CSV table of C-alpha atoms in Angstrom, one decimal:
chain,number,residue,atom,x,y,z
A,915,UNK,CA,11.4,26.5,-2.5
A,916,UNK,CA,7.9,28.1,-1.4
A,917,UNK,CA,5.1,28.2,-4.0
A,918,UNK,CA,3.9,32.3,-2.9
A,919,UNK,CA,2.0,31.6,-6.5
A,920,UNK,CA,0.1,28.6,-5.2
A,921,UNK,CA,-3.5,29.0,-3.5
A,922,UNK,CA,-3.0,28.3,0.3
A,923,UNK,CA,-3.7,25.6,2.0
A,924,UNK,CA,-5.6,27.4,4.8
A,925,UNK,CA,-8.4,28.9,2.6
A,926,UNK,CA,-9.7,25.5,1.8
A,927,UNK,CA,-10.4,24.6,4.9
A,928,UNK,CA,-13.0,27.8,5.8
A,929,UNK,CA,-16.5,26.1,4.5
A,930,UNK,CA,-17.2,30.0,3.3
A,931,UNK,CA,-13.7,30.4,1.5
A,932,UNK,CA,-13.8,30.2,-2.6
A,933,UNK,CA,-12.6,27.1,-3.8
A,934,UNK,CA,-9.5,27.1,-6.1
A,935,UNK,CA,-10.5,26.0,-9.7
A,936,UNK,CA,-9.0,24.9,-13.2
A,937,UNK,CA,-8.1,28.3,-13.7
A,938,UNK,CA,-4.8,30.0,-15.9
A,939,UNK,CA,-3.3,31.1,-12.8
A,940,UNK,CA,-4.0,27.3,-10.7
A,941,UNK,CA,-2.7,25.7,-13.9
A,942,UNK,CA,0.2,28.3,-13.7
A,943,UNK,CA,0.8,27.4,-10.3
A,944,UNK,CA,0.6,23.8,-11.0
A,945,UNK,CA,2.6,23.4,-13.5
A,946,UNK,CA,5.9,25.6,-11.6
A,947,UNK,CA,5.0,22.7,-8.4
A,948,UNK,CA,5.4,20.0,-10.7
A,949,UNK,CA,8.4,21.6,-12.0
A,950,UNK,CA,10.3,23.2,-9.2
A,951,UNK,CA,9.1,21.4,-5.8
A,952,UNK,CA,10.4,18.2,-3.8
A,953,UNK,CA,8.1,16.2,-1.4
A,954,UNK,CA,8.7,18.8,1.6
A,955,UNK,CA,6.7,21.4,0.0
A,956,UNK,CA,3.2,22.2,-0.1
A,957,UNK,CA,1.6,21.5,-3.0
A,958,UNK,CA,-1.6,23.9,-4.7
A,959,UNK,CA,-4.8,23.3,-3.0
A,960,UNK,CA,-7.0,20.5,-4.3
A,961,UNK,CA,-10.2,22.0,-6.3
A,962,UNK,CA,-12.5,20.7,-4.3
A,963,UNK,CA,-10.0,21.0,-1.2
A,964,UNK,CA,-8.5,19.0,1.4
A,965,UNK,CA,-11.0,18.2,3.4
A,966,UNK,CA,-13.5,15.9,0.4
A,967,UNK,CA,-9.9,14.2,-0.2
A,968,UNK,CA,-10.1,13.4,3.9
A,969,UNK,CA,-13.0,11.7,3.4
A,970,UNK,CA,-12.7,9.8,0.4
A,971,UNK,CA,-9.6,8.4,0.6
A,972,UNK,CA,-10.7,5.9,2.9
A,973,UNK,CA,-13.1,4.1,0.8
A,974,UNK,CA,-10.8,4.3,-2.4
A,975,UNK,CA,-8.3,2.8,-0.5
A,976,UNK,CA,-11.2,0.5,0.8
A,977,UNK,CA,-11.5,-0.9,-2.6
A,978,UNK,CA,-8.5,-1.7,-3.7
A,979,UNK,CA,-6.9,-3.4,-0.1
A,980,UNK,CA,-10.3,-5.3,0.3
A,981,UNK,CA,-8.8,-7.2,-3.0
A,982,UNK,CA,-5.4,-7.9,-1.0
A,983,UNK,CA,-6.8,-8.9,2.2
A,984,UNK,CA,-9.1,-11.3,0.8
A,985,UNK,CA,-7.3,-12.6,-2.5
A,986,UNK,CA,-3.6,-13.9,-1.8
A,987,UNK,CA,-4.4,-14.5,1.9
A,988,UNK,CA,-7.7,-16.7,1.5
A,989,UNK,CA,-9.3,-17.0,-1.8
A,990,UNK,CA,-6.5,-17.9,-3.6
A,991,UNK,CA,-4.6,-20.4,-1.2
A,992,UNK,CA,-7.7,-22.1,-0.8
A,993,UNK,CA,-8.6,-22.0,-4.8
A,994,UNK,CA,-4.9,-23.6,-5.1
A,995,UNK,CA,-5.8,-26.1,-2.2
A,996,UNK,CA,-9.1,-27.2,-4.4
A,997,UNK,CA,-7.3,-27.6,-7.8
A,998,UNK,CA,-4.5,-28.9,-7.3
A,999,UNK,CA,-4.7,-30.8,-3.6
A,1000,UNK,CA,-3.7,-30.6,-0.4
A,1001,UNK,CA,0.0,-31.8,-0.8
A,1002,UNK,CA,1.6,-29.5,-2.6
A,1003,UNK,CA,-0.6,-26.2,-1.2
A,1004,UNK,CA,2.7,-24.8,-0.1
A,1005,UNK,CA,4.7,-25.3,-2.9
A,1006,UNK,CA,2.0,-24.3,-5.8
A,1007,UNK,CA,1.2,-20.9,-3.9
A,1008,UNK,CA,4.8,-20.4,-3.5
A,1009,UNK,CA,5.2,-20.2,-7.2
A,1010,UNK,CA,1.7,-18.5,-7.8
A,1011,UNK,CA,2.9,-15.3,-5.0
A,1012,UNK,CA,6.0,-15.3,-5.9
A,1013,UNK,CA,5.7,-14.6,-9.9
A,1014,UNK,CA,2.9,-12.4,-9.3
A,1015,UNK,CA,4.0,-10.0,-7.0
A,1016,UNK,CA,7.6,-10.1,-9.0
A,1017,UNK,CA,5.3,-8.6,-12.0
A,1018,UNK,CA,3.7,-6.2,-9.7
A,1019,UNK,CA,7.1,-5.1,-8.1
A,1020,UNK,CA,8.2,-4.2,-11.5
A,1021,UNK,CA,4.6,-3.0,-12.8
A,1022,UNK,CA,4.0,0.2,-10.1
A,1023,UNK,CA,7.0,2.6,-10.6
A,1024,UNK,CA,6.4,2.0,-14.4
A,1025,UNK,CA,2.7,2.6,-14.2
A,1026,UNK,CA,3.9,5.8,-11.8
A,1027,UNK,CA,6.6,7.1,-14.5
A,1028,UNK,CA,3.7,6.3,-17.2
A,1029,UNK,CA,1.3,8.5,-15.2
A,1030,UNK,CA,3.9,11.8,-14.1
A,1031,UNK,CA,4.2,11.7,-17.9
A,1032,UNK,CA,0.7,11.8,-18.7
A,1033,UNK,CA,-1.1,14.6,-20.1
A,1034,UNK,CA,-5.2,14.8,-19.8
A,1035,UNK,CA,-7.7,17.4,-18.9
A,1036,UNK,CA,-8.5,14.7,-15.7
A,1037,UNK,CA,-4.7,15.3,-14.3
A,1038,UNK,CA,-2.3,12.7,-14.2
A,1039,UNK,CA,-3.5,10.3,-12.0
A,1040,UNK,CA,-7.5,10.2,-12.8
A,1041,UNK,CA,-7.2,8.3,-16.4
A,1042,UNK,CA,-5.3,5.3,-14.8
A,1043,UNK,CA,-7.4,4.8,-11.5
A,1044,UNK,CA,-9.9,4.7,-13.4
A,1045,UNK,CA,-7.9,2.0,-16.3
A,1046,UNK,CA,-6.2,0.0,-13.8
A,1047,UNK,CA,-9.6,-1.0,-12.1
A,1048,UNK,CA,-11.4,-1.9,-14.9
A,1049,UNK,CA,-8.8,-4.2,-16.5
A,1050,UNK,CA,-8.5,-5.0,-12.2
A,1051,UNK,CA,-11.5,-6.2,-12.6
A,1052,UNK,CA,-11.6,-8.5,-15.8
A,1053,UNK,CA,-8.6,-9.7,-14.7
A,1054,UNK,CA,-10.0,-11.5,-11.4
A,1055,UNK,CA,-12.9,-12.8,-13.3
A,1056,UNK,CA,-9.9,-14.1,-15.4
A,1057,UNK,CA,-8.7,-15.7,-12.2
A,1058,UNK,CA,-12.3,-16.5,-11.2
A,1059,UNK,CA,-12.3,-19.4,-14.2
A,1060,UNK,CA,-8.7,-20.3,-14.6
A,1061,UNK,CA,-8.3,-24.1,-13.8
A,1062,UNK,CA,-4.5,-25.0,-14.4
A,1063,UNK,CA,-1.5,-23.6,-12.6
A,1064,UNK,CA,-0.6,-21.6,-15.8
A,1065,UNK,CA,-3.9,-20.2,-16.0
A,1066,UNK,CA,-3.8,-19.2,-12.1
A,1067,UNK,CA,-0.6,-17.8,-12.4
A,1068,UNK,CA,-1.2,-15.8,-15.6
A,1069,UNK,CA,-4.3,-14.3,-14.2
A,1070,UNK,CA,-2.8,-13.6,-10.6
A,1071,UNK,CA,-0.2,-11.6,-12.3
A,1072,UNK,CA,-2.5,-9.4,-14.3
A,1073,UNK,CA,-4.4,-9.0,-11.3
A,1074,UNK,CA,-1.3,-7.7,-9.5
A,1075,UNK,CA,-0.4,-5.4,-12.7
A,1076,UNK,CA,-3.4,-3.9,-13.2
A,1077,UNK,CA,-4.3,-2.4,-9.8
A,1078,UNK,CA,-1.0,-1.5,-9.1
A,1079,UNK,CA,-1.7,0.9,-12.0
A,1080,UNK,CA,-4.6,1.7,-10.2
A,1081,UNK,CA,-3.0,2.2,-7.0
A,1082,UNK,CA,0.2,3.2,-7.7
A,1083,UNK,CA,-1.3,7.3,-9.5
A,1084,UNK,CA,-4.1,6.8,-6.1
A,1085,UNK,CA,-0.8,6.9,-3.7
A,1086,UNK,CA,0.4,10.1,-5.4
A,1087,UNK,CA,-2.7,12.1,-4.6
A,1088,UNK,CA,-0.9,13.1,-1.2
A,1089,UNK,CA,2.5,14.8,-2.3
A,1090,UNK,CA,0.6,15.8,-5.3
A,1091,UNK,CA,-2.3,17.8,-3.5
A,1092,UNK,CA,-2.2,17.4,0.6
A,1093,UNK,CA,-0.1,20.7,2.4
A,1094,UNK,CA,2.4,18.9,4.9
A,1095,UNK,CA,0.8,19.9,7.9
A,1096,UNK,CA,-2.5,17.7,6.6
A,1097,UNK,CA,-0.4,14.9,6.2
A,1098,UNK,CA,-0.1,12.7,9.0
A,1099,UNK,CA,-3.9,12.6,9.4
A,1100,UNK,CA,-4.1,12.0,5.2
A,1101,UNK,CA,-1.9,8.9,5.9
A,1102,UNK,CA,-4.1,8.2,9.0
A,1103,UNK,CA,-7.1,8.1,7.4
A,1104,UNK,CA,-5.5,6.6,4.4
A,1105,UNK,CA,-3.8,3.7,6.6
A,1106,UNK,CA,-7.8,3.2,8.0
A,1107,UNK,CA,-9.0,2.5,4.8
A,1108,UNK,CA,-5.9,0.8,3.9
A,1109,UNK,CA,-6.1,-1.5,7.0
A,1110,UNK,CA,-9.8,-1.9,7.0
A,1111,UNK,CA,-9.4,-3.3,3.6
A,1112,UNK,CA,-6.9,-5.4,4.2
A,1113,UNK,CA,-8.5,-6.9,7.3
A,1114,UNK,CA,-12.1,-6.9,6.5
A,1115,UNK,CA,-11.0,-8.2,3.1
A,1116,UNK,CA,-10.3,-11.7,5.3
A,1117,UNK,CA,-13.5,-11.3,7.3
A,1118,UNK,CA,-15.3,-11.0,3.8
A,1119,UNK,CA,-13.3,-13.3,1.8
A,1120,UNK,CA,-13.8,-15.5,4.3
A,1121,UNK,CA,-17.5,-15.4,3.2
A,1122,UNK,CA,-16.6,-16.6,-0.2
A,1123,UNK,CA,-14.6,-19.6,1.2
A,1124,UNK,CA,-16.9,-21.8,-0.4
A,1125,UNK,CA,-17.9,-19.7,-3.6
A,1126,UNK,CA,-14.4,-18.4,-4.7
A,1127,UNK,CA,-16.2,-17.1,-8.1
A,1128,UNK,CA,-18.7,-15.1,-6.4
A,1129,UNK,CA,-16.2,-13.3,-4.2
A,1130,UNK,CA,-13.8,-12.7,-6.8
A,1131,UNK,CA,-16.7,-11.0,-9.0
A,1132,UNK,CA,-17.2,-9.1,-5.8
A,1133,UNK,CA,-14.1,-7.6,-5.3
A,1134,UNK,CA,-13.7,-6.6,-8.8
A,1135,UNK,CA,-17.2,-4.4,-8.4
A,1136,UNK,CA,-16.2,-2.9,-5.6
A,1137,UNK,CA,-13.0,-1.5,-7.1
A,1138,UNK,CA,-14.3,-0.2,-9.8
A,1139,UNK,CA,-17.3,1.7,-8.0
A,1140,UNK,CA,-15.3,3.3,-5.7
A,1141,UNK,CA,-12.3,4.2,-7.4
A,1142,UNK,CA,-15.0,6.1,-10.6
A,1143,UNK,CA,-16.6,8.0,-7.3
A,1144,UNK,CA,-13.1,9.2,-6.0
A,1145,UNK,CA,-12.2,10.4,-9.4
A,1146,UNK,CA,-15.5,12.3,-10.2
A,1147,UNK,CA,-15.9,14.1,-6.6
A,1148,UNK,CA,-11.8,14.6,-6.5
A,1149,UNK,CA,-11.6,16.2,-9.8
A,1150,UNK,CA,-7.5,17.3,-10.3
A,1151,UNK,CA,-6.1,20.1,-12.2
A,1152,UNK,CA,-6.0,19.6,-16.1
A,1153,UNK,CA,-2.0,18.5,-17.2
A,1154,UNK,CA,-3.0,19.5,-20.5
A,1155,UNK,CA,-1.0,22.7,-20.4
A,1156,UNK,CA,2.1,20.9,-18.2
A,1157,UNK,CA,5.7,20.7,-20.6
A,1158,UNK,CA,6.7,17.1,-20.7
A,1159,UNK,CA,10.6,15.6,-21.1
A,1160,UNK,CA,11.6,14.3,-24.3
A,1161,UNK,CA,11.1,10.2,-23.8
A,1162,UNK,CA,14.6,8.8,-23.3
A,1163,UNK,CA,15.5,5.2,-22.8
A,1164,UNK,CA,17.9,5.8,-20.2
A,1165,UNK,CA,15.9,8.0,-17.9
A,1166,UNK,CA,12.7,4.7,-18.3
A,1167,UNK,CA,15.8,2.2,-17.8
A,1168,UNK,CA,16.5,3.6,-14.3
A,1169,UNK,CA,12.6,4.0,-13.7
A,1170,UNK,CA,13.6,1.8,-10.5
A,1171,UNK,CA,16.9,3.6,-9.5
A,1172,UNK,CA,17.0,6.7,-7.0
A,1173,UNK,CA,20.5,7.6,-5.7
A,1174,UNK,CA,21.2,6.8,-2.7
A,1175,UNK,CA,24.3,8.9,-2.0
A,1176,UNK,CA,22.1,11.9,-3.2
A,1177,UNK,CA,19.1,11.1,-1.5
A,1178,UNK,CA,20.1,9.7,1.3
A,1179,UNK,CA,16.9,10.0,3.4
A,1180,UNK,CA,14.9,8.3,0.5
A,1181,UNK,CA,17.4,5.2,0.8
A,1182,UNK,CA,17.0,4.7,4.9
A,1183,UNK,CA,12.6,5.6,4.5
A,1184,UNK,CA,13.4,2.4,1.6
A,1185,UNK,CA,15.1,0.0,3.9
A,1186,UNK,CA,13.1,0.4,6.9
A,1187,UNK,CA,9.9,-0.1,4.8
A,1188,UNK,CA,11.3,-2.9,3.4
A,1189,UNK,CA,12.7,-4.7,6.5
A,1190,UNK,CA,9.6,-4.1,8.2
A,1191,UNK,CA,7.0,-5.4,5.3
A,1192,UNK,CA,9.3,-8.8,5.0
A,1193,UNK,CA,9.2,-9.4,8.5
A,1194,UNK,CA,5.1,-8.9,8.8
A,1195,UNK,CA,4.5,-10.9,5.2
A,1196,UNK,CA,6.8,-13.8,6.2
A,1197,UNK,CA,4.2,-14.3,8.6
A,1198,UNK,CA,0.3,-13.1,7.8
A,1199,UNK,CA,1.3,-14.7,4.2
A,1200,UNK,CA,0.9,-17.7,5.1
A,1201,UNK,CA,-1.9,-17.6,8.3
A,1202,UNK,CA,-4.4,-19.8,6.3
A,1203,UNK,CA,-1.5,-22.7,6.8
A,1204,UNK,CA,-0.7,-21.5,10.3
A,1205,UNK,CA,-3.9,-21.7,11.6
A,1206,UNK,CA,-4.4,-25.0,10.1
A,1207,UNK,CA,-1.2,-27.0,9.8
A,1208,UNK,CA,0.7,-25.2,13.4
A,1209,UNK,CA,-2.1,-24.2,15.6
A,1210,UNK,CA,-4.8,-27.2,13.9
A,1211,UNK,CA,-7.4,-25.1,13.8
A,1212,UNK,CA,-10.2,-27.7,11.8
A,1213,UNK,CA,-12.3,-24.8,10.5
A,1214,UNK,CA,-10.2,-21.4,10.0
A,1215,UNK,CA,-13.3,-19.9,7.8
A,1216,UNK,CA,-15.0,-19.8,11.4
A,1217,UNK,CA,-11.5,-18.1,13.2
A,1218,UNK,CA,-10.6,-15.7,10.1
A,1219,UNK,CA,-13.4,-13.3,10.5
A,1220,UNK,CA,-12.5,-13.0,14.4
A,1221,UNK,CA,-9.1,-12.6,13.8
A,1222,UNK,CA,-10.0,-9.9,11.3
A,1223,UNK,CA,-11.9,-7.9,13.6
A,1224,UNK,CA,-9.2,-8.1,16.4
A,1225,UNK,CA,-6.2,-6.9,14.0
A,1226,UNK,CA,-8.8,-4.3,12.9
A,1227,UNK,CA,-9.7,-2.8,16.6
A,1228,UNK,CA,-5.4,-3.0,17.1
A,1229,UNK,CA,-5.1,-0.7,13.8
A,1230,UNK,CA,-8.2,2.1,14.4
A,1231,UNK,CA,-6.6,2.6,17.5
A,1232,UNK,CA,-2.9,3.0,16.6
A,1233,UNK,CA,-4.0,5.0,13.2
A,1234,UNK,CA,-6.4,7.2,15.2
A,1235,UNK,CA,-3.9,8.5,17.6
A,1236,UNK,CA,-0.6,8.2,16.2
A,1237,UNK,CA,-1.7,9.9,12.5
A,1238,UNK,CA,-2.8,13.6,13.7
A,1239,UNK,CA,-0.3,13.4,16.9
A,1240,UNK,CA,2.1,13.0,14.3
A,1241,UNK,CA,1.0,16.1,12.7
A,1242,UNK,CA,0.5,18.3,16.5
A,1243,UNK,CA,4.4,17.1,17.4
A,1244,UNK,CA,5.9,17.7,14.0
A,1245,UNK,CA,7.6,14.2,14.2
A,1246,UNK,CA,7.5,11.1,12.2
A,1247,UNK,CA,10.6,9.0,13.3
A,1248,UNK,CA,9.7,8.4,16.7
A,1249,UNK,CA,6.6,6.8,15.6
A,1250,UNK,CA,8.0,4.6,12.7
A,1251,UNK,CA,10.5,3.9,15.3
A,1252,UNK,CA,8.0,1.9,18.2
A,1253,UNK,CA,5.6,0.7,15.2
A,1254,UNK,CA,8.3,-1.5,13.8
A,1255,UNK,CA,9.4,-2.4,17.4
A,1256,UNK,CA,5.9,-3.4,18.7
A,1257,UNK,CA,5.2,-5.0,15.5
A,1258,UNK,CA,8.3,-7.2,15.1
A,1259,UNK,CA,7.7,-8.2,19.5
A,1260,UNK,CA,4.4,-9.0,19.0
A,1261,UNK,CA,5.4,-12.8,17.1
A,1262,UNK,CA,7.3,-13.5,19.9
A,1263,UNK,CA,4.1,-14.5,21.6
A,1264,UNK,CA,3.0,-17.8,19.4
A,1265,UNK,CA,6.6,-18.8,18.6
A,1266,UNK,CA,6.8,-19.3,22.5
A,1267,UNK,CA,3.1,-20.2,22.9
A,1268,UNK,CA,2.2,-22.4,19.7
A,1269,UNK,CA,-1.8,-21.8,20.8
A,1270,UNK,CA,-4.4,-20.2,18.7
A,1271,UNK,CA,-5.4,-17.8,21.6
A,1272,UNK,CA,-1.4,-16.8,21.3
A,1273,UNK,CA,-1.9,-15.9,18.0
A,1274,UNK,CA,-5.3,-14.1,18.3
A,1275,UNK,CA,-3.0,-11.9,21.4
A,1276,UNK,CA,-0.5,-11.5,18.5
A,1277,UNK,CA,-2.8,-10.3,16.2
A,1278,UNK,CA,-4.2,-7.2,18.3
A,1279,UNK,CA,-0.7,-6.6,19.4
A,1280,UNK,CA,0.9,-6.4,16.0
A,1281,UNK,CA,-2.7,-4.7,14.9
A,1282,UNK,CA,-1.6,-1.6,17.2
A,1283,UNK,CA,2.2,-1.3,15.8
A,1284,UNK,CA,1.4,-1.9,12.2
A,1285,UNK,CA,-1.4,0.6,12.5
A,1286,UNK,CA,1.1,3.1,14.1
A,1287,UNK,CA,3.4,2.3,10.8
A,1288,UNK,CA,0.8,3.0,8.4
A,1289,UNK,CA,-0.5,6.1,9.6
A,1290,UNK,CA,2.6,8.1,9.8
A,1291,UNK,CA,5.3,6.2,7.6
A,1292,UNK,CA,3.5,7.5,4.8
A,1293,UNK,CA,3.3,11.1,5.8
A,1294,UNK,CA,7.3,10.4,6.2
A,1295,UNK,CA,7.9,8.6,2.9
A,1296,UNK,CA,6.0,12.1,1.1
A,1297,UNK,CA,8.3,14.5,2.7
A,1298,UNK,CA,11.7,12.6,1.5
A,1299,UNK,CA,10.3,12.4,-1.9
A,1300,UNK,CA,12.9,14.0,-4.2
A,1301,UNK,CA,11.1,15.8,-6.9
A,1302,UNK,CA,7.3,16.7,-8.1
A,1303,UNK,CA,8.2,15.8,-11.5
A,1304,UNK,CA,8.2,12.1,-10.6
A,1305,UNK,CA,6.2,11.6,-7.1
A,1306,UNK,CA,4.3,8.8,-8.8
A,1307,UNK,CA,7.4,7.1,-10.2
A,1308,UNK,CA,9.5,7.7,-7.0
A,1309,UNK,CA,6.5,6.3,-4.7
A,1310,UNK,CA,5.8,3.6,-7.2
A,1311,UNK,CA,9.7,2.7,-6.2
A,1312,UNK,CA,8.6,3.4,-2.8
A,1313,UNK,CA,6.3,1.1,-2.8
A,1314,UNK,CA,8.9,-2.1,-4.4
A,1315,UNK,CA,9.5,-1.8,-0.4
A,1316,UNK,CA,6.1,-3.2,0.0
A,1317,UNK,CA,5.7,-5.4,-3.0
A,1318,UNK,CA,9.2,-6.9,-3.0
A,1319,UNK,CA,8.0,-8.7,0.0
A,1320,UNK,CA,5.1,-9.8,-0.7
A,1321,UNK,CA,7.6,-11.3,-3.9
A,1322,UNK,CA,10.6,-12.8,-2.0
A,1323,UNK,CA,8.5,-13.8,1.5
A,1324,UNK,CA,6.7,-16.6,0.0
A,1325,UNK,CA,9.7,-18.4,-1.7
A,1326,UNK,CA,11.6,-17.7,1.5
A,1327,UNK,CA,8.8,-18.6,3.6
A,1328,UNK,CA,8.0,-21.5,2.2
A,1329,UNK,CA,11.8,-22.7,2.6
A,1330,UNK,CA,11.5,-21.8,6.1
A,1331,UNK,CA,9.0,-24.2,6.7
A,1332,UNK,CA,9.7,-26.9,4.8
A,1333,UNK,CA,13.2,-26.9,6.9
A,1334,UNK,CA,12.2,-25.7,10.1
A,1335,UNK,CA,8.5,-25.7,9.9
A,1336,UNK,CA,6.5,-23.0,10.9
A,1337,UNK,CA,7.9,-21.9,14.0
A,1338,UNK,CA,10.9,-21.0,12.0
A,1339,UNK,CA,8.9,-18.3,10.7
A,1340,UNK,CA,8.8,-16.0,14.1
A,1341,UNK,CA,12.5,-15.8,15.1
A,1342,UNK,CA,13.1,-14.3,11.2
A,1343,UNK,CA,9.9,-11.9,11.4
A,1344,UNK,CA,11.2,-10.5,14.9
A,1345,UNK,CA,14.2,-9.6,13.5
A,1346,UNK,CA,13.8,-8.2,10.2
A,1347,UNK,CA,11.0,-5.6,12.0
A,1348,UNK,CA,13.6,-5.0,14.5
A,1349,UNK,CA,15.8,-4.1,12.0
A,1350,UNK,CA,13.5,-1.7,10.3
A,1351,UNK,CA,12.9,0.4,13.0
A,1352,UNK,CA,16.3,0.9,13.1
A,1353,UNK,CA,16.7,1.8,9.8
A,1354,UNK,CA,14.9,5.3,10.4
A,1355,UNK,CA,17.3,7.1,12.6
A,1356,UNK,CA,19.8,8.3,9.8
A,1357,UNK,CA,16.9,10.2,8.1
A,1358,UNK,CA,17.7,14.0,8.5
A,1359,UNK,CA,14.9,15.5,6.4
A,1360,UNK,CA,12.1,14.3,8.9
A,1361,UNK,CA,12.4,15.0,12.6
């Protein structure tokens, strides 16, 4: 359907134009979007407009991926390592990834169902950013002073829950408020900050190597800072006044179900994601032990930081171009496409060439497809997006693609190179990306 009640997109982005505000007829218009439209429709413009969420997405995305780059890729292996010794590293991480991101795999389309349901004068999404990185927060100094496996484990995976409730309402802000021909540079610069954090997460992480507390305190700060300033100069359109469903236990029981014989296009944007993020995490999960245990690197704190920056230069580039190209073409597919392909080749390099310099090579290779993927994938993933009425819950399903992962890769992993060591890892990475971009091509909805 087209929303001829909603403000249009075009007036918000004349400096002189009046802003749209918490007005009867916005919240009229509002409320008949949440009700009536799917992902391929423009939403009401944003109060503030587009163009203040361009800008702060990046650092509220900043905030929360800083966490991921620098927890479960060098702060926590390397607490692990310190409590509990250098022989079973592997093993203890294993379980410590594997349960937590199983928790947050389950915790994001539940926060997302939790937050399309909620009712507040901030919107839907504000009163969770804002609770998922506080308890974010004491939860890593939680993890900051735990000492036994239990105690890691317990406070990785409230770690994990908590800013997936945090990040899971944050990824809704596009379907809910960005007009589709915004969106591939939204995901652009949403994939910068996402990648940014990620990556300079290990360059600064790699600071705390040797003061895990500090960093973790950090971190937690960060979050919180950003994600409050986001909220306050973003504000959303009351839900107050919005009709909510009756609670039913069935309808929360398949919280983590979307058909694929009626939504076809949802199911293939699913599997490529997924095929694509197991490939990459089977990998960069475990580049602490790479560098140190297959290339024998004797200081990695020294090599992180570098390889941080090269991944990073790989991603600006790809997210630059390919995001608002994306947008001037019209087409999403093609780019999803050659990410996943580039991405997947690029570990072909060190698996042939077991060298340190093969996997710095690697790393500004896969930098430049995995920057392509973010940018655009996410513009794609909004427009398949079946309803308004559950955009968080659907991307918070969306997003088990990217979680599930980050669950399954380190149990599988770590089989992988406790049978094969870790040059078993490439040959499965190269093929699950390949696979991935494959996986696009059915999608009909998307050119």
């Amino acid at each position: 359907m087209t929303m001829s009640s909603a403000p249009q997109p075009a007036a918000e982005s004349r400096p002189d134009a009046p802003q749209p505000s918490d007005t009867p007829e916005s919240l009229e218009a509002t409320a008949a979007f949440v009700e009536d439209a799917a992902g391929n429709e423009d939403p009401p413009a944003p109060i503030k407009g587009v163009g203040r969420l361009l800008g702060w997405i990046i650092p509220a995305n900043l905030g929360i991926f800083l966490i991921w780059g620098a927890v479960p890729g060098i702060l926590l292996p390397q607490q692990v390592t310190v409590l509990f010794g250098e022989a079973d590293k592997v093993a203890n991480l294993a379980i410590v990834a594997t349960i937590g991101a199983f928790c947050a795999m389950i915790a994001q389309p539940i926060a997302g169902q939790i937050s399309d349901r909620t009712r507040s004068r901030f919107g839907r999404r504000a009163p969770w950013m804002f609770l998922g990185a506080l308890a974010g927060g004491l939860s890593l100094v939680g993890l900051a002073f735990a000492d036994s496996l239990i105690g890691v484990v317990i406070a990785w995976t409230l770690v994990q829950i908590t800013y997936n409730f945090a990040q899971g309402p944050l990824s809704a802000v596009m379907p809910d408020r960005v007009p589709l021909k915004r969106r591939g540079t939204f995901a652009a610069l949403s994939g910068i900050g996402l990648m940014v954090g990620a990556l300079g997460g290990q360059i600064v992480g790699s600071l705390f190597f040797d003061s895990i507390t500090a960093g973790y305190f950090t971190f937690a700060a960060i979050a919180i800072v950003v994600l409050t300033l986001f909220i306050v100069f973003n504000p959303d359109y009351s839900s107050k006044e919005l009709p909510v469903a009756p609670f039913k236990l069935g309808d929360f029981l398949r919280t983590f179900w979307v058909n694929p014989i009626k939504h076809p296009d949802f199911f293939w944007a699913f599997t490529g994601r997924l095929l694509l993020y197991t490939g990459y995490f089977a990998v960069t999960g475990y580049q602490l032990y790479l560098l140190t245990d297959y290339f024998g690197v004797e200081r990695p704190q020294d090599v992180i930081p570098v390889l941080g920056l090269i991944s990073l230069a790989g991603i600006l580039i790809a997210t630059i171009v390919s995001g608002p190209l994306s947008d001037k073409l019209g087409r999403r597919k093609i780019f999803v496409f050659a990410s996943s392909v580039v991405t997947g080749l690029a570990f072909l390099l060190p698996w042939v060439w077991p060298d340190v310099t093969a996997w710095m090579i690697m790393t500004f290779i896969s930098g430049l497809g995995f920057g392509m993927f973010q940018a655009v994938d996410t513009a794609l993933m909004s427009e398949v997006l079946p309803s308004a009425k559950s955009f968080a819950k659907d991307l918070g399903v969306v997003n088990i693609a990217a979680t599930l992962p980050q669950t399954l890769a380190p149990g599988v992993a770590g089989a992988i190179v406790l049978a094969f060591g870790f040059a078993g890892l490439f040959p499965v990475a190269i093929v699950l990306s390949v696979l991935g971009a494959f996986a696009v091509w059915p999608i009909k909805a998307v050119r």
